[in-house]
Amino acid sequence: GGSGRIVASDGTSPAVLVRTGNVTCSGGGTGTPRQADLVVEEGSVTVISGCRITGNVWARDGVTISGNSNITGNVVGSSLNFGGTAVIGGSAWIRGNSAIDNAGGNLISGNLTTRTRSGSGNLGSIVRGTTSITSPADPGPSPFTKPTVPDWVDVAYDPADW
C-alpha cells in the first residue's frame, strides 16, 4: 500500500531497473508526468490496487495488471494477466499467453501482439488498435527497445561521510 513518486533530479526520464526478483506496485504509486519506466530483467511485475506506472514496463516473466491500475506506456512480458478495470495506455507485446476477460472496463489503447489468448469476451471492445495472435509461432522480437540493466556497482564511500 501507500504511495510514492519517482523523480529524476536532473529532469530526465527516470527508470527503475531491477536485475532479479519480482516487483509489485500496490496502491497509489505513480511516476511523474514524465515517463518513468520499469524494467525487471529476471522476474515478473504485478500492478494492482490502483497503482499507476507512468511509462513502459518490461518483464522477462509475466505482467499482471488489475484492480483499477494503469500502465500509461507499453507492456512487454512472457505472459499477461489483465483484468479488473485495468488500463494499458500503449501497446502490449506478449511472448506467451494473454489472459484477458471482457469485464470491468479493461482497455489496451494500442495494439495487442500475443502468442495465445485465454479469457472470455470480444477483444474488439478492449483493444483499440489491432490484435495479432501468432500461435503457434513466436511473435518475434519486441518492437520496443528495453533499457539495459547494468551489473551491480559497488560505490566506494567513506562511512565517516555519513
CSV table of N, CA and C in Angstrom, one decimal:
chain,number,residue,atom,x,y,z
A,1,GLY,N,0.8,-1.2,0.0
A,1,GLY,CA,0.0,0.0,0.0
A,1,GLY,C,0.9,1.2,0.0
A,2,GLY,N,0.2,2.3,0.2
A,2,GLY,CA,0.9,3.6,0.3
A,2,GLY,C,1.1,4.2,-1.1
A,3,SER,N,1.8,5.3,-1.2
A,3,SER,CA,2.0,5.9,-2.5
A,3,SER,C,3.5,6.4,-2.5
A,4,GLY,N,3.9,6.6,-3.7
A,4,GLY,CA,5.2,7.1,-3.9
A,4,GLY,C,5.4,7.8,-5.3
A,5,ARG,N,6.4,8.5,-5.5
A,5,ARG,CA,6.7,9.2,-6.8
A,5,ARG,C,8.2,9.0,-7.1
A,6,ILE,N,8.5,8.8,-8.4
A,6,ILE,CA,9.8,8.6,-8.8
A,6,ILE,C,10.2,9.9,-9.6
A,7,VAL,N,11.2,10.6,-9.2
A,7,VAL,CA,11.6,11.8,-9.9
A,7,VAL,C,13.1,11.8,-10.1
A,8,ALA,N,13.5,12.1,-11.4
A,8,ALA,CA,14.9,12.3,-11.7
A,8,ALA,C,15.4,13.7,-11.2
A,9,SER,N,16.5,13.8,-10.6
A,9,SER,CA,16.9,15.1,-10.1
A,9,SER,C,17.3,16.0,-11.2
A,10,ASP,N,17.7,15.5,-12.3
A,10,ASP,CA,18.1,16.4,-13.4
A,10,ASP,C,17.1,16.6,-14.5
A,11,GLY,N,15.8,16.2,-14.2
A,11,GLY,CA,14.7,16.5,-15.1
A,11,GLY,C,14.6,15.5,-16.3
A,12,THR,N,15.5,14.5,-16.3
A,12,THR,CA,15.4,13.5,-17.4
A,12,THR,C,14.3,12.4,-17.0
A,13,SER,N,14.0,11.5,-17.9
A,13,SER,CA,13.0,10.5,-17.6
A,13,SER,C,13.7,9.4,-16.7
A,14,PRO,N,13.2,9.1,-15.5
A,14,PRO,CA,13.7,8.1,-14.7
A,14,PRO,C,13.3,6.7,-15.1
A,15,ALA,N,14.1,5.7,-14.7
A,15,ALA,CA,13.7,4.3,-14.9
A,15,ALA,C,14.1,3.5,-13.7
A,16,VAL,N,13.3,2.6,-13.3
A,16,VAL,CA,13.6,1.7,-12.2
A,16,VAL,C,14.1,0.4,-12.9
A,17,LEU,N,15.4,0.0,-12.6
A,17,LEU,CA,16.0,-1.2,-13.2
A,17,LEU,C,16.2,-2.2,-12.2
A,18,VAL,N,15.6,-3.4,-12.3
A,18,VAL,CA,15.7,-4.5,-11.3
A,18,VAL,C,16.4,-5.7,-12.0
A,19,ARG,N,17.5,-6.1,-11.5
A,19,ARG,CA,18.2,-7.2,-12.1
A,19,ARG,C,17.5,-8.6,-11.9
A,20,THR,N,17.2,-8.9,-10.6
A,20,THR,CA,16.4,-10.1,-10.4
A,20,THR,C,15.4,-9.9,-9.3
A,21,GLY,N,14.3,-10.7,-9.4
A,21,GLY,CA,13.2,-10.6,-8.4
A,21,GLY,C,11.9,-10.1,-9.0
A,22,ASN,N,10.9,-10.2,-8.3
A,22,ASN,CA,9.6,-9.8,-8.7
A,22,ASN,C,9.2,-8.5,-8.1
A,23,VAL,N,8.5,-7.7,-8.8
A,23,VAL,CA,8.1,-6.3,-8.4
A,23,VAL,C,6.6,-6.2,-8.3
A,24,THR,N,6.1,-5.7,-7.2
A,24,THR,CA,4.7,-5.5,-7.0
A,24,THR,C,4.5,-4.0,-6.7
A,25,CYS,N,3.6,-3.4,-7.5
A,25,CYS,CA,3.2,-2.0,-7.2
A,25,CYS,C,1.7,-2.1,-6.8
A,26,SER,N,1.5,-1.7,-5.5
A,26,SER,CA,0.1,-1.8,-4.9
A,26,SER,C,-0.2,-0.5,-4.3
A,27,GLY,N,-1.3,0.0,-4.6
A,27,GLY,CA,-1.7,1.3,-4.0
A,27,GLY,C,-1.5,2.4,-5.0
A,28,GLY,N,-1.3,3.6,-4.4
A,28,GLY,CA,-1.2,4.8,-5.2
A,28,GLY,C,0.1,5.2,-5.8
A,29,GLY,N,1.0,4.2,-6.0
A,29,GLY,CA,2.3,4.5,-6.5
A,29,GLY,C,2.2,5.1,-7.9
A,30,THR,N,3.0,6.1,-8.2
A,30,THR,CA,3.0,6.7,-9.5
A,30,THR,C,4.4,7.1,-10.0
A,31,GLY,N,4.5,7.3,-11.2
A,31,GLY,CA,5.7,8.0,-11.8
A,31,GLY,C,5.3,9.5,-11.8
A,32,THR,N,6.1,10.3,-12.4
A,32,THR,CA,5.7,11.7,-12.6
A,32,THR,C,5.0,11.9,-13.9
A,33,PRO,N,4.6,13.1,-14.2
A,33,PRO,CA,4.0,13.3,-15.6
A,33,PRO,C,5.0,12.9,-16.7
A,34,ARG,N,6.3,13.0,-16.3
A,34,ARG,CA,7.3,12.5,-17.3
A,34,ARG,C,7.3,11.0,-17.2
A,35,GLN,N,7.9,10.4,-18.2
A,35,GLN,CA,7.9,8.9,-18.3
A,35,GLN,C,8.8,8.3,-17.2
A,36,ALA,N,8.4,7.3,-16.5
A,36,ALA,CA,9.2,6.6,-15.5
A,36,ALA,C,9.0,5.1,-15.8
A,37,ASP,N,10.0,4.5,-16.5
A,37,ASP,CA,9.9,3.1,-17.0
A,37,ASP,C,10.3,2.2,-15.8
A,38,LEU,N,9.8,0.9,-16.0
A,38,LEU,CA,10.1,-0.1,-15.0
A,38,LEU,C,10.6,-1.3,-15.8
A,39,VAL,N,11.8,-1.8,-15.5
A,39,VAL,CA,12.4,-2.9,-16.2
A,39,VAL,C,12.8,-4.0,-15.2
A,40,VAL,N,12.3,-5.2,-15.4
A,40,VAL,CA,12.6,-6.3,-14.5
A,40,VAL,C,13.3,-7.3,-15.4
A,41,GLU,N,14.6,-7.4,-15.3
A,41,GLU,CA,15.4,-8.2,-16.1
A,41,GLU,C,15.1,-9.7,-15.9
A,42,GLU,N,15.0,-10.2,-14.7
A,42,GLU,CA,14.7,-11.6,-14.4
A,42,GLU,C,13.7,-11.7,-13.3
A,43,GLY,N,12.4,-11.5,-13.7
A,43,GLY,CA,11.3,-11.6,-12.8
A,43,GLY,C,10.0,-11.1,-13.4
A,44,SER,N,9.0,-10.9,-12.6
A,44,SER,CA,7.7,-10.5,-13.0
A,44,SER,C,7.3,-9.2,-12.4
A,45,VAL,N,6.2,-8.6,-13.0
A,45,VAL,CA,5.7,-7.3,-12.5
A,45,VAL,C,4.2,-7.5,-12.2
A,46,THR,N,3.8,-7.0,-11.0
A,46,THR,CA,2.4,-7.1,-10.7
A,46,THR,C,2.0,-5.6,-10.3
A,47,VAL,N,0.9,-5.1,-11.0
A,47,VAL,CA,0.4,-3.8,-10.8
A,47,VAL,C,-1.0,-3.9,-10.4
A,48,ILE,N,-1.3,-3.6,-9.1
A,48,ILE,CA,-2.6,-3.8,-8.6
A,48,ILE,C,-3.1,-2.7,-7.7
A,49,SER,N,-4.3,-2.7,-7.3
A,49,SER,CA,-4.9,-1.8,-6.3
A,49,SER,C,-4.7,-0.4,-6.5
A,50,GLY,N,-4.9,0.1,-7.8
A,50,GLY,CA,-4.8,1.5,-8.1
A,50,GLY,C,-3.5,2.0,-8.4
A,51,CYS,N,-2.5,1.2,-8.5
A,51,CYS,CA,-1.1,1.6,-8.9
A,51,CYS,C,-1.1,2.2,-10.3
A,52,ARG,N,-0.4,3.3,-10.5
A,52,ARG,CA,-0.2,3.9,-11.8
A,52,ARG,C,1.3,4.0,-12.1
A,53,ILE,N,1.7,3.3,-13.2
A,53,ILE,CA,3.1,3.4,-13.7
A,53,ILE,C,3.0,4.3,-14.9
A,54,THR,N,3.7,5.5,-14.9
A,54,THR,CA,3.7,6.4,-15.9
A,54,THR,C,4.9,6.1,-16.8
A,55,GLY,N,4.8,5.2,-17.7
A,55,GLY,CA,5.9,4.8,-18.6
A,55,GLY,C,5.7,3.4,-19.1
A,56,ASN,N,6.7,2.8,-19.6
A,56,ASN,CA,6.7,1.4,-20.1
A,56,ASN,C,7.1,0.4,-19.1
A,57,VAL,N,6.7,-0.8,-19.3
A,57,VAL,CA,7.0,-1.9,-18.4
A,57,VAL,C,7.6,-3.1,-19.2
A,58,TRP,N,8.8,-3.5,-18.8
A,58,TRP,CA,9.3,-4.7,-19.4
A,58,TRP,C,9.6,-5.7,-18.3
A,59,ALA,N,9.2,-7.0,-18.5
A,59,ALA,CA,9.5,-8.1,-17.5
A,59,ALA,C,9.8,-9.3,-18.3
A,60,ARG,N,10.9,-10.0,-17.9
A,60,ARG,CA,11.2,-11.3,-18.5
A,60,ARG,C,10.1,-12.3,-18.3
A,61,ASP,N,9.5,-12.2,-17.2
A,61,ASP,CA,8.4,-13.2,-16.9
A,61,ASP,C,7.1,-12.4,-17.1
A,62,GLY,N,6.1,-12.8,-16.4
A,62,GLY,CA,4.7,-12.3,-16.6
A,62,GLY,C,4.5,-10.9,-16.1
A,63,VAL,N,3.4,-10.3,-16.6
A,63,VAL,CA,2.9,-9.0,-16.1
A,63,VAL,C,1.5,-9.2,-15.8
A,64,THR,N,1.1,-8.8,-14.5
A,64,THR,CA,-0.3,-8.8,-14.1
A,64,THR,C,-0.7,-7.4,-13.8
A,65,ILE,N,-1.8,-7.0,-14.4
A,65,ILE,CA,-2.4,-5.6,-14.1
A,65,ILE,C,-3.8,-5.8,-13.9
A,66,SER,N,-4.3,-5.3,-12.7
A,66,SER,CA,-5.7,-5.4,-12.3
A,66,SER,C,-6.0,-4.4,-11.2
A,67,GLY,N,-7.3,-4.4,-10.9
A,67,GLY,CA,-7.7,-3.6,-9.7
A,67,GLY,C,-7.6,-2.1,-9.9
A,68,ASN,N,-8.2,-1.5,-11.0
A,68,ASN,CA,-8.2,-0.1,-11.2
A,68,ASN,C,-6.8,0.5,-11.3
A,69,SER,N,-5.9,-0.3,-12.0
A,69,SER,CA,-4.5,0.1,-12.2
A,69,SER,C,-4.2,0.5,-13.6
A,70,ASN,N,-3.1,1.2,-13.8
A,70,ASN,CA,-2.8,1.8,-15.1
A,70,ASN,C,-1.3,1.8,-15.4
A,71,ILE,N,-1.0,1.3,-16.6
A,71,ILE,CA,0.4,1.5,-17.1
A,71,ILE,C,0.2,2.4,-18.3
A,72,THR,N,0.8,3.6,-18.3
A,72,THR,CA,0.5,4.5,-19.4
A,72,THR,C,1.2,4.2,-20.7
A,73,GLY,N,2.3,3.5,-20.6
A,73,GLY,CA,3.1,3.2,-21.8
A,73,GLY,C,2.8,1.8,-22.3
A,74,ASN,N,3.8,1.2,-22.9
A,74,ASN,CA,3.8,-0.2,-23.5
A,74,ASN,C,4.1,-1.2,-22.4
A,75,VAL,N,3.7,-2.5,-22.7
A,75,VAL,CA,4.0,-3.6,-21.8
A,75,VAL,C,4.6,-4.7,-22.6
A,76,VAL,N,5.7,-5.2,-22.1
A,76,VAL,CA,6.4,-6.4,-22.8
A,76,VAL,C,6.6,-7.4,-21.7
A,77,GLY,N,6.2,-8.7,-22.0
A,77,GLY,CA,6.4,-9.8,-21.0
A,77,GLY,C,6.2,-11.1,-21.6
A,78,SER,N,6.5,-12.2,-20.8
A,78,SER,CA,6.2,-13.5,-21.3
A,78,SER,C,4.8,-13.9,-21.2
A,79,SER,N,4.0,-13.3,-20.3
A,79,SER,CA,2.6,-13.5,-20.2
A,79,SER,C,1.9,-12.3,-19.7
A,80,LEU,N,0.6,-12.2,-19.9
A,80,LEU,CA,-0.2,-11.1,-19.4
A,80,LEU,C,-1.4,-11.6,-18.7
A,81,ASN,N,-1.7,-11.2,-17.5
A,81,ASN,CA,-2.9,-11.4,-16.8
A,81,ASN,C,-3.5,-10.0,-16.6
A,82,PHE,N,-4.7,-9.8,-17.2
A,82,PHE,CA,-5.2,-8.4,-17.4
A,82,PHE,C,-6.7,-8.4,-17.0
A,83,GLY,N,-7.1,-7.7,-16.0
A,83,GLY,CA,-8.5,-7.6,-15.6
A,83,GLY,C,-8.7,-6.6,-14.5
A,84,GLY,N,-10.0,-6.5,-14.1
A,84,GLY,CA,-10.4,-5.6,-13.0
A,84,GLY,C,-10.2,-4.2,-13.2
A,85,THR,N,-10.8,-3.6,-14.3
A,85,THR,CA,-10.7,-2.2,-14.6
A,85,THR,C,-9.2,-1.8,-14.8
A,86,ALA,N,-8.5,-2.4,-15.6
A,86,ALA,CA,-7.1,-2.1,-15.8
A,86,ALA,C,-6.9,-1.4,-17.2
A,87,VAL,N,-5.9,-0.6,-17.3
A,87,VAL,CA,-5.6,0.2,-18.5
A,87,VAL,C,-4.2,0.0,-18.9
A,88,ILE,N,-3.9,-0.3,-20.1
A,88,ILE,CA,-2.6,-0.2,-20.7
A,88,ILE,C,-2.7,1.0,-21.8
A,89,GLY,N,-2.0,2.1,-21.5
A,89,GLY,CA,-2.1,3.2,-22.4
A,89,GLY,C,-1.4,3.1,-23.7
A,90,GLY,N,-0.5,2.2,-23.9
A,90,GLY,CA,0.2,1.9,-25.1
A,90,GLY,C,-0.2,0.6,-25.7
A,91,SER,N,0.8,-0.2,-26.2
A,91,SER,CA,0.5,-1.5,-26.7
A,91,SER,C,1.1,-2.6,-25.8
A,92,ALA,N,0.7,-3.8,-26.0
A,92,ALA,CA,1.2,-5.0,-25.3
A,92,ALA,C,1.8,-6.0,-26.3
A,93,TRP,N,3.0,-6.4,-26.0
A,93,TRP,CA,3.7,-7.4,-26.8
A,93,TRP,C,4.0,-8.5,-25.8
A,94,ILE,N,3.4,-9.7,-26.0
A,94,ILE,CA,3.5,-10.8,-25.1
A,94,ILE,C,3.9,-12.1,-25.8
A,95,ARG,N,5.0,-12.7,-25.3
A,95,ARG,CA,5.6,-13.8,-25.9
A,95,ARG,C,4.8,-15.1,-25.7
A,96,GLY,N,3.9,-15.2,-24.7
A,96,GLY,CA,3.1,-16.4,-24.4
A,96,GLY,C,1.7,-16.0,-24.5
A,97,ASN,N,1.0,-16.4,-23.4
A,97,ASN,CA,-0.5,-16.3,-23.3
A,97,ASN,C,-0.9,-14.9,-22.7
A,98,SER,N,-1.9,-14.4,-23.2
A,98,SER,CA,-2.6,-13.2,-22.6
A,98,SER,C,-3.9,-13.6,-22.1
A,99,ALA,N,-4.1,-13.6,-20.7
A,99,ALA,CA,-5.3,-13.9,-20.1
A,99,ALA,C,-6.1,-12.6,-19.9
A,100,ILE,N,-7.1,-12.4,-20.7
A,100,ILE,CA,-7.9,-11.2,-20.8
A,100,ILE,C,-9.4,-11.5,-20.7
A,101,ASP,N,-10.1,-10.9,-19.8
A,101,ASP,CA,-11.5,-11.1,-19.7
A,101,ASP,C,-12.2,-9.7,-20.1
A,102,ASN,N,-13.3,-9.8,-20.8
A,102,ASN,CA,-14.0,-8.7,-21.2
A,102,ASN,C,-15.0,-8.3,-20.1
A,103,ALA,N,-14.4,-7.7,-19.0
A,103,ALA,CA,-15.2,-7.3,-17.9
A,103,ALA,C,-14.5,-6.2,-17.2
A,104,GLY,N,-15.3,-5.3,-16.6
A,104,GLY,CA,-14.7,-4.3,-15.7
A,104,GLY,C,-14.1,-3.1,-16.3
A,105,GLY,N,-14.3,-2.9,-17.6
A,105,GLY,CA,-13.7,-1.7,-18.2
A,105,GLY,C,-12.3,-1.8,-18.6
A,106,ASN,N,-11.7,-3.0,-18.8
A,106,ASN,CA,-10.3,-3.1,-19.2
A,106,ASN,C,-10.1,-2.5,-20.6
A,107,LEU,N,-8.9,-1.9,-20.8
A,107,LEU,CA,-8.6,-1.2,-22.0
A,107,LEU,C,-7.1,-1.3,-22.4
A,108,ILE,N,-6.8,-1.7,-23.6
A,108,ILE,CA,-5.5,-1.6,-24.2
A,108,ILE,C,-5.6,-0.5,-25.3
A,109,SER,N,-5.0,0.6,-25.1
A,109,SER,CA,-5.2,1.8,-26.0
A,109,SER,C,-4.5,1.5,-27.4
A,110,GLY,N,-3.5,0.7,-27.4
A,110,GLY,CA,-2.7,0.5,-28.6
A,110,GLY,C,-3.0,-0.9,-29.2
A,111,ASN,N,-2.0,-1.6,-29.6
A,111,ASN,CA,-2.1,-2.9,-30.2
A,111,ASN,C,-1.8,-4.0,-29.2
A,112,LEU,N,-2.3,-5.2,-29.5
A,112,LEU,CA,-2.0,-6.4,-28.7
A,112,LEU,C,-1.4,-7.4,-29.6
A,113,THR,N,-0.1,-7.8,-29.3
A,113,THR,CA,0.5,-8.9,-30.0
A,113,THR,C,0.8,-10.0,-29.0
A,114,THR,N,0.3,-11.2,-29.2
A,114,THR,CA,0.5,-12.3,-28.3
A,114,THR,C,0.5,-13.6,-29.0
A,115,ARG,N,1.1,-14.6,-28.4
A,115,ARG,CA,1.1,-16.0,-29.0
A,115,ARG,C,-0.3,-16.6,-28.8
A,116,THR,N,-0.9,-16.5,-27.7
A,116,THR,CA,-2.2,-17.1,-27.4
A,116,THR,C,-3.0,-16.2,-26.5
A,117,ARG,N,-4.3,-16.4,-26.5
A,117,ARG,CA,-5.2,-15.6,-25.7
A,117,ARG,C,-6.1,-16.6,-25.0
A,118,SER,N,-6.3,-16.4,-23.7
A,118,SER,CA,-7.4,-17.1,-22.9
A,118,SER,C,-8.3,-16.0,-22.3
A,119,GLY,N,-9.4,-16.4,-21.9
A,119,GLY,CA,-10.4,-15.5,-21.3
A,119,GLY,C,-11.7,-15.4,-22.1
A,120,SER,N,-12.6,-14.6,-21.7
A,120,SER,CA,-13.9,-14.5,-22.3
A,120,SER,C,-14.1,-13.2,-22.9
A,121,GLY,N,-15.0,-13.1,-23.9
A,121,GLY,CA,-15.4,-11.9,-24.4
A,121,GLY,C,-14.7,-11.5,-25.7
A,122,ASN,N,-15.1,-10.4,-26.3
A,122,ASN,CA,-14.6,-9.9,-27.6
A,122,ASN,C,-13.5,-8.9,-27.3
A,123,LEU,N,-12.3,-9.2,-27.9
A,123,LEU,CA,-11.2,-8.3,-27.7
A,123,LEU,C,-11.4,-7.0,-28.4
A,124,GLY,N,-12.3,-6.9,-29.4
A,124,GLY,CA,-12.6,-5.6,-30.0
A,124,GLY,C,-13.1,-4.5,-29.1
A,125,SER,N,-13.7,-4.9,-28.0
A,125,SER,CA,-14.2,-3.9,-27.1
A,125,SER,C,-13.1,-3.5,-26.0
A,126,ILE,N,-11.9,-4.2,-26.1
A,126,ILE,CA,-10.8,-4.0,-25.1
A,126,ILE,C,-9.6,-3.3,-25.8
A,127,VAL,N,-9.3,-3.9,-27.0
A,127,VAL,CA,-8.1,-3.4,-27.7
A,127,VAL,C,-8.5,-2.4,-28.7
A,128,ARG,N,-8.0,-1.2,-28.6
A,128,ARG,CA,-8.3,-0.1,-29.5
A,128,ARG,C,-7.6,-0.2,-30.8
A,129,GLY,N,-6.4,-0.8,-30.8
A,129,GLY,CA,-5.6,-0.9,-32.0
A,129,GLY,C,-5.9,-2.3,-32.7
A,130,THR,N,-4.9,-2.9,-33.2
A,130,THR,CA,-5.0,-4.2,-33.9
A,130,THR,C,-4.6,-5.3,-32.9
A,131,THR,N,-5.2,-6.5,-33.1
A,131,THR,CA,-4.9,-7.7,-32.3
A,131,THR,C,-4.2,-8.7,-33.2
A,132,SER,N,-3.1,-9.2,-32.8
A,132,SER,CA,-2.4,-10.2,-33.6
A,132,SER,C,-2.1,-11.4,-32.7
A,133,ILE,N,-2.7,-12.5,-33.0
A,133,ILE,CA,-2.5,-13.8,-32.2
A,133,ILE,C,-1.6,-14.7,-33.1
A,134,THR,N,-0.4,-14.9,-32.8
A,134,THR,CA,0.6,-15.5,-33.7
A,134,THR,C,0.7,-17.1,-33.5
A,135,SER,N,-0.1,-17.7,-32.6
A,135,SER,CA,0.0,-19.1,-32.4
A,135,SER,C,0.0,-19.9,-33.7
A,136,PRO,N,0.9,-20.9,-33.8
A,136,PRO,CA,1.8,-21.4,-32.8
A,136,PRO,C,3.2,-20.7,-32.9
A,137,ALA,N,3.3,-19.8,-33.8
A,137,ALA,CA,4.6,-19.1,-33.9
A,137,ALA,C,4.9,-18.1,-32.8
A,138,ASP,N,6.2,-18.0,-32.5
A,138,ASP,CA,6.6,-16.9,-31.5
A,138,ASP,C,6.3,-15.6,-32.2
A,139,PRO,N,5.9,-14.6,-31.4
A,139,PRO,CA,5.6,-13.3,-32.0
A,139,PRO,C,6.9,-12.5,-32.5
A,140,GLY,N,8.1,-13.1,-32.2
A,140,GLY,CA,9.3,-12.4,-32.6
A,140,GLY,C,9.8,-11.4,-31.6
A,141,PRO,N,10.8,-10.6,-32.0
A,141,PRO,CA,11.4,-9.7,-31.0
A,141,PRO,C,10.4,-8.5,-30.8
A,142,SER,N,10.5,-8.0,-29.6
A,142,SER,CA,9.6,-6.8,-29.3
A,142,SER,C,10.0,-5.6,-30.1
A,143,PRO,N,9.1,-4.8,-30.5
A,143,PRO,CA,9.4,-3.6,-31.2
A,143,PRO,C,9.8,-2.4,-30.3
A,144,PHE,N,9.7,-2.7,-29.0
A,144,PHE,CA,10.0,-1.6,-28.0
A,144,PHE,C,11.4,-1.9,-27.5
A,145,THR,N,12.3,-0.9,-27.5
A,145,THR,CA,13.7,-1.0,-27.0
A,145,THR,C,13.7,-1.0,-25.5
A,146,LYS,N,14.2,-2.0,-24.9
A,146,LYS,CA,14.3,-2.1,-23.5
A,146,LYS,C,15.6,-1.5,-23.0
A,147,PRO,N,15.5,-0.7,-22.0
A,147,PRO,CA,16.8,-0.1,-21.4
A,147,PRO,C,17.6,-1.3,-20.8
A,148,THR,N,18.9,-1.1,-20.9
A,148,THR,CA,19.9,-2.1,-20.4
A,148,THR,C,19.9,-2.0,-18.9
A,149,VAL,N,19.8,-3.1,-18.2
A,149,VAL,CA,20.0,-3.2,-16.8
A,149,VAL,C,21.5,-3.5,-16.5
A,150,PRO,N,22.2,-2.5,-15.9
A,150,PRO,CA,23.6,-2.7,-15.7
A,150,PRO,C,23.9,-3.7,-14.6
A,151,ASP,N,25.1,-4.3,-14.6
A,151,ASP,CA,25.6,-5.1,-13.5
A,151,ASP,C,25.6,-4.3,-12.2
A,152,TRP,N,25.6,-4.9,-11.1
A,152,TRP,CA,25.7,-4.3,-9.8
A,152,TRP,C,27.0,-3.5,-9.7
A,153,VAL,N,26.9,-2.3,-9.2
A,153,VAL,CA,28.1,-1.5,-9.0
A,153,VAL,C,28.3,-1.1,-7.5
A,154,ASP,N,29.4,-1.4,-6.9
A,154,ASP,CA,29.7,-1.0,-5.6
A,154,ASP,C,30.3,0.3,-5.6
A,155,VAL,N,29.7,1.3,-4.9
A,155,VAL,CA,30.2,2.6,-4.9
A,155,VAL,C,31.1,2.8,-3.7
A,156,ALA,N,32.3,3.2,-3.9
A,156,ALA,CA,33.2,3.4,-2.8
A,156,ALA,C,32.7,4.6,-2.0
A,157,TYR,N,32.8,4.5,-0.7
A,157,TYR,CA,32.4,5.5,0.2
A,157,TYR,C,33.2,5.5,1.5
A,158,ASP,N,33.2,6.6,2.2
A,158,ASP,CA,33.8,6.6,3.5
A,158,ASP,C,32.7,6.7,4.5
A,159,PRO,N,32.6,5.7,5.4
A,159,PRO,CA,31.5,5.8,6.4
A,159,PRO,C,31.5,7.1,7.2
A,160,ALA,N,32.6,7.7,7.3
A,160,ALA,CA,32.7,9.0,8.1
A,160,ALA,C,31.9,10.1,7.4
A,161,ASP,N,31.7,9.9,6.1
A,161,ASP,CA,31.0,10.9,5.3
A,161,ASP,C,29.5,10.9,5.7
A,162,TRP,N,29.0,9.8,6.3
A,162,TRP,CA,27.6,9.7,6.6
A,162,TRP,C,27.4,10.1,8.0
